[in-house]
Amino acid sequence: MADAVVTETLKVLQADVPLSATLHVWLKALTPDAPGTMAFVLGGDKIGEVSVSNAEEYVFRTFVATSGGALSCIYDTATTAVSVAYFFNAAEVVEKGITVMHTSAANAPAPVPHGYHFRPPFGWMNDPNGFGRFAGRPHLFYQHYSHGLRWNTMHWGHAVSEDYIHWHHMPIFLFPSEDLTARPDRRGGAFSGSAIPIDNEGGIRVFFTEQIIDRTPETQVQLTATSHNIITASEAHVILPNRPAGLGLTLDFRDPYVVKGPDGLWKMVLGSLSQQGGVILLYETDDPTAADGWRFVGTLLLEGRFGTAVIECPCLLPLDGPADDPRTHWGLIYGLMNSTHADTGRKNLTLIAVGHFDGVRFLTDFEQELDFGTDNYAFQAFVDEGMPVGIGWLANWADVSHTIDFPTAMTLPRNLRLQDGAVLTPPVAAIDSLRHGVIDETRLATGETVWFETGAVEILVELSWPGAPFVLHFDHPDVDLALQLDAEGLSILYALPGVVTEPRYIARGARPSSLRIFLDAGSIEVFADHGRWAGTKRIEGFEPVRAVRLDAAEGYVTSGRIFALKL
């Protein structure tokens, strides 16, 4: 991030920019008498400016510097507020990402210099969107608000990777409508969705929900847009303007996920709520480009066991074979917003049903919770070169308020595998590339306290037999945190000071023999028996775990190893 030079009320952002650099800035006017303005000076010459008159919300402006060199971006803080400024070269942005020149205190990135989980370069983030491989690389889009750390009018942020672990930040991809930008009281914007490749063109087609809270009769409608450069999207058009009639659905109608079905047609699943419970709606189209012609097929799933829970972010994909093979098992993943698990008090569960899908009906063979920690929400997956891979929001709406700052991350990416009548979700193999030295190979197993330098660590524990009881005690300055295996199952023990009751984060009946535990600032992720049981828990604040100690009877633990992790 470039240094800023201040002279009275004049502020100058300076950076060396490449040839044909594109600048994206968000600014607003501070007074009704003068516009908000930013001037661009290169080599001592003014080469252009951008301005806005809106004082209610930051407004996006773009500028292209035709020459490279030392660029100054100048604005008067008495008349102009700037939220975000970054630049990039379109020909190199996939390889190098954007360069952020400015953020404010309101939208600054999280202070986690040693963190290895994906976080946005500024602002708010929630659901992963459009997760897939396009033009040869994994791409992650996500729900994003640039100008603060609270949920607000939704955009799509964007990042690209080679291995799902190391990411380059890309320019903001989808924007809310101009009407919403000018009226920040009308909360909504470009909500969650998915993406598919445009055959033989290297581009993508995205599908998303647009929400405008006071629009009638539908607050949520489904749109599609395309991108041929995977940097910016075309103007979107509506493909589903109305909910299906006659089902008694609430106004909830959102989060389109599109996948090629076993009959060769494009299928779309959406989440909603009826009087009987949460529902997943199925649509299809004969259009090979998926651009139009969508028709309602029926209700694919009804879920009424966990209270009045809206189904969000449904995801449908083949798990163990090609889509057109009738023997292939499919996974139907969905989040249950406002759900409550009566036994444990956990909220906003995520389930996966495994069965067979013929293009019209989904017949469930078995189901399980995707994550017993529940902070792996809005999970989205796709099949990448024969192997399903997915990622989730490392939080859920049980902790979030629209009135508090809430910086969050994405989970570690995970594969999905079927084994012995269960879904395993181990972390992707590239996670091993984060290992940056051995911290311990002997002391943990003998019960000594092992201290960490940064708190970014991986712990491996091998047990003498499946279900051998133990407790890992973690030293954290702000929360009581432990991992426990006993006769009931595997639990993440989490307690905040002053909080009388917390949900029980437990995988009942779990009897693993090996565990991988990933610690980072703000999170713990547990993968037991290669992800047969996975538990993800957001930890309040940014302080890292400082140390760990194992409590187990002699001979119960055969080995314990700890690796330092670093991006």
XYZ file of C-alpha atoms in Angstrom:
567
model
C 0.000 0.000 0.000
C 1.456 3.345 -1.026
C 2.243 6.060 1.517
C -0.009 9.121 1.610
C 1.328 12.689 1.816
C -0.857 15.230 3.649
C -0.608 19.029 3.191
C -3.396 20.841 5.061
C -6.507 19.184 3.577
C -4.852 17.959 0.376
C -4.083 14.247 0.263
C -1.871 12.523 -2.303
C -1.768 8.770 -2.953
C 1.406 7.814 -4.796
C 2.412 4.640 -6.585
C 4.460 3.418 -9.531
C 1.903 2.105 -11.991
C 2.477 -0.063 -15.064
C 1.724 0.961 -18.633
C -2.034 1.101 -19.283
C -2.866 0.784 -15.604
C -6.558 0.760 -14.767
C -7.496 2.498 -11.520
C -10.639 1.721 -9.541
C -11.614 4.259 -6.884
C -14.659 4.766 -4.688
C -15.320 8.305 -3.494
C -18.135 10.552 -2.298
C -18.779 14.253 -1.843
C -18.638 15.608 1.703
C -20.529 18.841 1.046
C -23.551 19.694 -1.129
C -21.663 22.660 -2.606
C -18.815 20.806 -4.285
C -18.367 17.423 -5.974
C -16.039 14.779 -4.651
C -13.040 14.814 -6.986
C -9.786 12.948 -7.504
C -7.164 14.236 -9.947
C -4.446 12.098 -11.529
C -0.959 13.509 -12.134
C 1.800 11.637 -13.976
C 5.240 13.101 -14.653
C 4.088 16.494 -13.379
C 1.165 16.670 -15.810
C -2.486 16.279 -14.939
C -3.760 13.407 -17.056
C -7.369 13.290 -15.868
C -9.796 13.296 -12.975
C -12.959 11.623 -11.729
C -15.762 13.163 -9.684
C -19.071 12.339 -7.992
C -21.899 14.399 -6.526
C -23.434 11.687 -4.350
C -22.942 12.190 -0.596
C -24.881 9.175 0.691
C -22.707 6.286 -0.458
C -19.328 5.793 -2.067
C -19.548 5.744 -5.869
C -17.313 3.701 -8.147
C -15.182 5.408 -10.769
C -12.571 4.010 -13.149
C -9.644 5.654 -14.910
C -6.958 4.355 -17.308
C -3.458 5.835 -17.212
C -2.132 5.412 -20.753
C 1.475 5.853 -19.591
C 3.283 4.111 -16.750
C 5.351 5.676 -14.009
C 5.023 7.605 -10.770
C 1.327 8.409 -10.452
C -0.170 10.812 -7.906
C -3.881 10.611 -7.027
C -4.839 13.906 -5.401
C -8.016 14.854 -3.533
C -9.148 17.402 -0.970
C -10.255 15.813 2.288
C -12.492 18.823 2.976
C -14.706 17.989 0.001
C -13.939 14.367 -0.850
C -13.860 11.042 1.006
C -12.107 8.049 -0.545
C -12.877 4.520 0.603
C -10.835 2.297 -1.730
C -8.280 2.849 -4.470
C -6.396 0.137 -6.348
C -4.825 -0.369 -9.761
C -3.982 -3.218 -12.105
C -2.848 -3.997 -15.630
C -5.552 -6.005 -17.376
C -3.032 -8.129 -19.278
C -1.246 -9.149 -16.067
C -3.909 -9.059 -13.364
C -4.538 -12.812 -13.347
C -0.813 -13.382 -12.743
C -0.168 -10.491 -10.357
C -3.503 -9.357 -8.932
C -4.423 -5.810 -7.981
C -2.279 -3.360 -6.010
C -4.196 -1.614 -3.229
C -3.253 2.052 -2.799
C -5.725 3.087 -0.126
C -8.257 1.816 2.372
C -9.738 3.615 5.349
C -10.013 2.686 9.012
C -13.597 1.575 8.351
C -12.696 -1.100 5.790
C -9.074 -1.982 6.584
C -7.992 -5.612 6.180
C -7.724 -7.808 9.261
C -4.479 -7.431 11.284
C -3.313 -11.024 10.762
C 0.198 -10.869 9.284
C 0.733 -14.607 9.762
C -2.730 -15.728 8.639
C -3.043 -18.328 5.884
C -6.820 -18.393 5.369
C -8.342 -16.430 2.501
C -9.482 -12.952 3.500
C -10.557 -10.006 1.322
C -8.119 -7.135 0.700
C -10.604 -4.734 2.305
C -14.191 -4.635 3.538
C -16.812 -7.234 4.403
C -16.990 -10.801 3.062
C -19.433 -13.674 3.407
C -20.644 -16.508 1.117
C -18.323 -18.006 -1.518
C -19.833 -17.606 -4.993
C -18.988 -18.875 -8.470
C -16.323 -21.252 -7.148
C -14.805 -23.051 -10.124
C -11.954 -23.547 -12.559
C -12.052 -21.113 -15.469
C -9.407 -20.519 -18.149
C -7.247 -23.119 -16.427
C -7.237 -21.645 -12.901
C -9.373 -21.897 -9.772
C -11.460 -18.763 -9.223
C -13.265 -17.706 -6.064
C -15.962 -15.056 -6.053
C -17.587 -13.983 -2.820
C -20.190 -11.746 -1.241
C -18.499 -8.434 -0.610
C -19.045 -4.890 0.626
C -16.016 -2.693 0.003
C -16.550 0.219 2.380
C -16.981 -1.297 5.823
C -16.715 -4.461 7.904
C -20.495 -4.894 8.200
C -22.955 -6.527 5.842
C -24.334 -3.966 3.418
C -25.166 -3.566 -0.281
C -23.687 -6.659 -1.905
C -21.031 -6.865 -4.606
C -19.012 -9.868 -5.782
C -15.346 -9.845 -4.812
C -12.968 -12.026 -6.798
C -9.673 -13.893 -6.434
C -7.674 -16.361 -8.534
C -5.263 -19.131 -7.555
C -3.080 -21.932 -8.869
C -3.566 -24.295 -5.928
C -6.572 -23.110 -3.814
C -4.186 -21.900 -1.106
C -2.267 -18.934 -2.565
C -4.608 -16.299 -4.002
C -4.286 -13.101 -6.049
C -6.962 -10.492 -5.417
C -8.794 -9.441 -8.564
C -10.891 -6.332 -9.309
C -14.434 -6.212 -7.946
C -16.448 -8.335 -10.353
C -20.169 -7.670 -9.850
C -21.733 -4.413 -8.708
C -25.202 -3.622 -7.344
C -27.521 -1.676 -9.609
C -27.063 2.088 -9.939
C -30.416 2.509 -8.215
C -29.148 0.697 -5.111
C -25.854 2.567 -5.115
C -27.705 5.875 -5.068
C -30.116 4.705 -2.355
C -28.135 3.029 0.458
C -31.343 2.761 2.512
C -32.575 0.136 0.010
C -30.329 -2.683 1.182
C -29.698 -5.523 -1.235
C -27.509 -5.919 -4.288
C -25.830 -8.849 -6.050
C -26.485 -11.779 -3.722
C -25.029 -15.283 -3.856
C -24.850 -17.515 -6.912
C -22.628 -19.653 -9.092
C -20.710 -19.726 -12.365
C -20.184 -22.030 -15.337
C -17.605 -21.858 -18.144
C -18.523 -20.525 -21.569
C -17.479 -23.353 -23.858
C -14.510 -22.716 -26.169
C -14.261 -19.035 -25.197
C -12.391 -19.017 -21.891
C -15.089 -16.909 -20.289
C -17.786 -17.526 -17.702
C -21.492 -17.105 -17.157
C -22.554 -16.169 -13.648
C -25.943 -16.577 -11.979
C -26.951 -14.570 -8.941
C -29.854 -13.248 -6.916
C -30.593 -9.546 -6.960
C -32.349 -8.268 -3.862
C -34.112 -4.935 -3.520
C -35.844 -4.933 -0.174
C -38.879 -2.802 -1.058
C -39.453 -4.113 -4.590
C -42.865 -5.689 -5.213
C -44.059 -8.304 -5.730
C -40.612 -9.960 -5.591
C -37.738 -8.726 -3.448
C -35.457 -11.433 -4.868
C -35.101 -12.304 -8.569
C -32.508 -14.319 -10.500
C -30.116 -12.763 -12.999
C -27.308 -13.870 -15.287
C -24.298 -12.070 -16.745
C -21.231 -13.074 -18.748
C -17.552 -12.222 -18.714
C -15.116 -12.934 -21.516
C -12.058 -11.504 -19.779
C -12.878 -12.874 -16.269
C -12.239 -9.362 -14.943
C -15.512 -7.533 -15.442
C -19.064 -8.748 -16.038
C -21.499 -7.660 -18.713
C -24.811 -6.031 -17.887
C -27.011 -8.647 -16.231
C -30.506 -9.632 -17.323
C -33.345 -11.290 -15.410
C -33.946 -14.979 -16.064
C -36.375 -15.784 -13.212
C -38.568 -12.786 -12.312
C -40.969 -14.692 -10.029
C -41.106 -17.483 -7.484
C -43.077 -20.553 -8.537
C -46.765 -20.108 -7.703
C -48.898 -22.374 -5.567
C -46.225 -23.539 -3.108
C -46.889 -21.010 -0.349
C -43.316 -19.758 -0.460
C -42.024 -16.814 1.527
C -40.246 -13.979 -0.280
C -37.004 -15.953 0.172
C -35.983 -17.115 -3.316
C -32.244 -17.096 -3.768
C -28.729 -18.423 -4.359
C -28.891 -20.128 -7.786
C -26.431 -22.966 -8.272
C -26.143 -24.269 -11.850
C -24.763 -27.665 -12.865
C -24.992 -29.951 -15.917
C -27.522 -32.703 -15.152
C -27.409 -36.408 -15.999
C -29.678 -35.789 -19.013
C -27.299 -33.183 -20.465
C -29.500 -30.216 -19.538
C -28.428 -27.375 -17.314
C -30.066 -27.587 -13.883
C -30.497 -24.837 -11.308
C -31.251 -25.266 -7.605
C -32.503 -22.409 -5.432
C -33.369 -22.077 -1.738
C -36.627 -20.899 -0.185
C -39.067 -21.538 2.689
C -42.633 -22.834 2.767
C -45.098 -23.531 5.586
C -43.805 -27.109 5.663
C -40.137 -26.117 5.977
C -37.135 -25.120 3.928
C -37.275 -26.142 0.276
C -34.845 -26.580 -2.598
C -36.410 -25.669 -5.935
C -35.271 -27.261 -9.210
C -35.223 -25.525 -12.609
C -33.840 -26.579 -15.982
C -33.305 -25.203 -19.482
C -32.876 -26.598 -22.990
C -30.611 -23.667 -23.856
C -27.046 -25.070 -24.196
C -25.651 -21.673 -23.111
C -27.918 -21.565 -20.014
C -28.712 -17.942 -20.892
C -32.500 -18.263 -20.931
C -35.501 -20.554 -21.157
C -35.444 -21.627 -17.503
C -38.547 -23.514 -16.353
C -39.641 -24.823 -12.961
C -39.377 -28.604 -12.578
C -40.434 -29.111 -8.953
C -39.348 -29.274 -5.334
C -36.150 -31.280 -5.007
C -36.012 -31.383 -1.197
C -38.121 -30.372 1.814
C -36.469 -29.890 5.221
C -38.643 -29.240 8.281
C -36.763 -30.755 11.227
C -34.848 -27.777 12.587
C -37.403 -25.012 13.043
C -38.378 -22.266 10.623
C -35.223 -22.499 8.581
C -34.727 -20.951 5.152
C -32.589 -23.080 2.885
C -29.643 -21.072 1.597
C -26.818 -21.719 -0.842
C -27.938 -25.120 -2.169
C -25.262 -26.976 -4.114
C -25.771 -30.079 -6.287
C -22.907 -32.051 -7.802
C -21.783 -35.582 -8.744
C -19.446 -37.052 -6.139
C -17.922 -40.244 -7.511
C -18.403 -40.443 -11.246
C -19.586 -38.684 -14.390
C -22.907 -36.864 -14.279
C -24.449 -39.042 -16.999
C -23.676 -42.379 -15.303
C -26.773 -43.628 -13.400
C -24.492 -45.311 -10.848
C -22.959 -41.977 -9.820
C -23.790 -40.693 -6.366
C -24.732 -37.007 -6.125
C -24.375 -34.686 -3.188
C -26.999 -32.083 -2.294
C -25.485 -29.563 0.136
C -27.502 -26.815 1.818
C -27.393 -24.360 4.686
C -30.288 -23.911 7.101
C -30.483 -20.273 8.155
C -32.248 -19.815 11.521
C -32.090 -23.546 12.223
C -31.431 -24.846 15.742
C -30.149 -28.271 16.713
C -32.323 -29.067 19.739
C -29.832 -31.365 21.434
C -26.720 -29.163 21.227
C -28.023 -25.627 20.682
C -25.956 -25.207 17.507
C -27.492 -22.900 14.924
C -27.407 -22.557 11.148
C -26.509 -26.133 10.334
C -25.149 -27.328 6.995
C -26.244 -30.742 5.723
C -25.262 -32.941 2.806
C -27.657 -35.532 1.394
C -26.076 -38.278 -0.720
C -28.112 -40.214 -3.240
C -29.038 -40.485 -6.896
C -30.284 -37.735 -9.191
C -32.045 -38.510 -12.467
C -32.465 -34.899 -13.569
C -35.881 -34.523 -11.950
C -35.832 -36.348 -8.601
C -33.222 -36.704 -5.877
C -33.430 -39.999 -3.962
C -31.465 -39.834 -0.706
C -29.395 -42.813 0.435
C -28.009 -41.133 3.559
C -27.263 -37.703 4.965
C -24.869 -36.155 7.457
C -23.804 -32.818 8.810
C -21.056 -31.303 6.755
C -19.333 -29.768 9.797
C -20.045 -30.238 13.492
C -18.500 -26.847 14.334
C -21.082 -25.092 12.063
C -18.674 -22.305 11.016
C -18.308 -23.802 7.555
C -21.400 -22.122 6.140
C -22.640 -21.435 2.594
C -20.361 -24.234 1.377
C -19.980 -24.293 -2.400
C -18.296 -27.063 -4.387
C -17.663 -28.200 -7.950
C -15.920 -31.103 -9.667
C -12.366 -30.187 -10.623
C -10.689 -32.680 -12.925
C -12.709 -35.549 -11.464
C -12.394 -34.554 -7.794
C -15.042 -32.506 -5.942
C -13.570 -29.525 -4.106
C -15.396 -26.938 -1.998
C -14.973 -23.990 0.324
C -17.154 -22.313 2.963
C -17.567 -19.056 4.854
C -15.686 -19.380 8.160
C -18.583 -17.986 10.205
C -22.349 -18.209 10.330
C -25.251 -15.891 11.001
C -25.544 -16.958 14.661
C -22.655 -14.607 15.493
C -23.185 -11.856 12.939
C -25.031 -8.612 13.546
C -25.604 -5.865 11.014
C -24.584 -3.401 13.729
C -21.069 -4.652 14.540
C -17.842 -4.963 12.572
C -17.281 -8.607 11.722
C -14.144 -9.420 9.710
C -14.188 -13.017 8.492
C -12.286 -15.551 6.404
C -12.960 -18.545 4.190
C -12.384 -22.092 5.398
C -9.547 -24.195 4.104
C -10.637 -25.687 0.757
C -11.673 -29.318 1.066
C -12.201 -32.314 -1.181
C -15.354 -34.414 -0.914
C -14.965 -38.208 -0.974
C -17.354 -41.085 -0.420
C -16.089 -43.892 1.798
C -17.964 -46.597 3.700
C -21.312 -44.830 3.623
C -19.996 -41.427 4.685
C -18.711 -38.212 3.124
C -15.117 -37.317 3.960
C -14.017 -33.685 3.609
C -10.206 -33.598 3.988
C -8.299 -30.398 3.205
C -6.908 -30.176 -0.323
C -3.453 -31.703 -0.781
C -1.857 -28.302 -1.459
C -2.289 -27.437 2.213
C 0.952 -29.363 2.813
C 2.805 -26.591 0.964
C 2.167 -24.318 3.960
C 4.407 -26.372 6.239
C 7.338 -24.151 7.131
C 9.301 -26.211 9.604
C 8.735 -28.628 12.482
C 7.911 -27.113 15.881
C 7.690 -30.375 17.816
C 7.820 -34.152 17.369
C 8.122 -35.411 20.971
C 7.055 -32.943 23.670
C 3.332 -32.812 22.858
C 2.910 -36.588 23.137
C 4.573 -36.611 26.570
C 2.276 -33.955 27.999
C 4.588 -30.938 27.858
C 3.267 -27.502 26.959
C 4.426 -26.507 23.473
C 4.574 -22.774 22.737
C 3.988 -21.220 19.316
C 5.761 -18.286 17.740
C 2.884 -17.106 15.512
C -0.149 -19.308 16.222
C -0.301 -20.459 12.588
C 0.228 -24.181 13.091
C -0.885 -27.676 12.126
C -1.090 -30.387 14.806
C -1.146 -34.094 13.940
C -2.257 -36.607 16.561
C -2.236 -40.398 16.162
C -4.140 -42.537 18.678
C -3.418 -46.071 19.822
C -6.943 -47.181 18.938
C -10.062 -45.543 17.500
C -11.701 -43.373 20.130
C -8.817 -43.334 22.607
C -9.764 -40.411 24.891
C -7.683 -37.255 25.157
C -7.965 -33.490 25.609
C -5.910 -30.882 23.793
C -5.823 -27.691 25.853
C -5.134 -24.516 23.884
C -3.760 -21.384 25.509
C -5.668 -18.397 24.096
C -5.773 -14.952 25.738
C -9.480 -14.332 25.177
C -11.378 -17.646 25.036
C -11.340 -21.053 26.723
C -10.575 -23.501 23.931
C -9.946 -27.256 23.829
C -10.448 -30.314 21.650
C -11.809 -33.370 23.463
C -12.427 -36.979 22.474
C -14.406 -39.098 24.941
C -17.144 -41.725 25.027
C -19.722 -39.213 23.692
C -17.687 -38.207 20.664
C -15.377 -35.480 19.396
C -15.939 -31.951 20.728
C -14.564 -28.474 20.247
C -14.888 -26.890 23.689
C -15.341 -23.144 23.322
C -16.338 -20.583 25.927
C -16.221 -16.789 26.007
C -15.816 -14.969 29.342
C -19.160 -13.890 30.750
C -21.197 -16.109 28.419
C -23.241 -18.532 30.515
C -24.201 -21.041 27.850
C -22.534 -21.920 24.579
C -23.655 -24.484 21.987
C -22.044 -27.909 22.217
C -19.856 -28.378 19.166
C -19.808 -32.170 19.130
C -19.720 -34.988 16.594
C -21.606 -37.610 18.571
C -20.296 -41.142 18.206
C -17.075 -40.096 16.497
C -14.242 -42.537 17.202
C -11.305 -41.383 15.083
C -7.771 -42.738 15.237
C -6.000 -39.766 13.607
C -6.573 -36.010 13.677
C -5.269 -32.931 11.867
C -5.889 -29.625 13.646
C -5.267 -26.301 11.897
C -4.933 -23.175 14.028
C -4.911 -19.646 12.644
C -5.737 -16.207 13.988
C -9.499 -16.379 14.443
C -10.132 -20.057 13.766
C -9.653 -23.744 14.523
C -10.356 -26.484 11.939
C -10.356 -30.167 12.881
C -10.196 -33.044 10.390
C -10.587 -36.445 12.058
C -9.894 -39.658 10.137
C -9.187 -37.801 6.885
C -12.227 -35.584 7.241
C -14.786 -38.245 8.219
C -15.611 -35.786 10.980
C -14.811 -32.127 10.325
C -15.241 -29.308 12.817
C -14.711 -25.623 12.046
C -15.036 -22.909 14.681
C -14.487 -19.198 14.378
C -12.586 -17.768 17.364
C -13.565 -14.292 18.461
C -10.947 -11.629 17.726
C -7.546 -11.848 16.069
C -5.334 -13.080 18.892
C -3.608 -16.382 18.048
C -3.467 -19.524 20.146
C -0.214 -19.278 22.090
C 0.429 -22.880 23.177
C -1.007 -26.392 23.377
C -0.869 -29.189 25.961
C -2.047 -32.789 25.590
C -3.868 -34.527 28.442
C -4.080 -38.287 27.842
C -3.326 -41.493 29.724
C 0.016 -43.135 29.046
C 0.010 -45.140 25.840
C -3.208 -43.661 24.470
C -1.410 -41.355 21.987
C 1.241 -42.881 19.730
C 2.527 -39.636 18.226
C 2.019 -35.906 18.140
C 3.657 -33.530 15.672
C 3.357 -29.785 15.187
C 4.259 -27.842 12.036
C 4.622 -24.096 11.627
C 2.518 -22.828 8.703
C 3.224 -19.893 6.444
C 1.854 -18.626 3.139
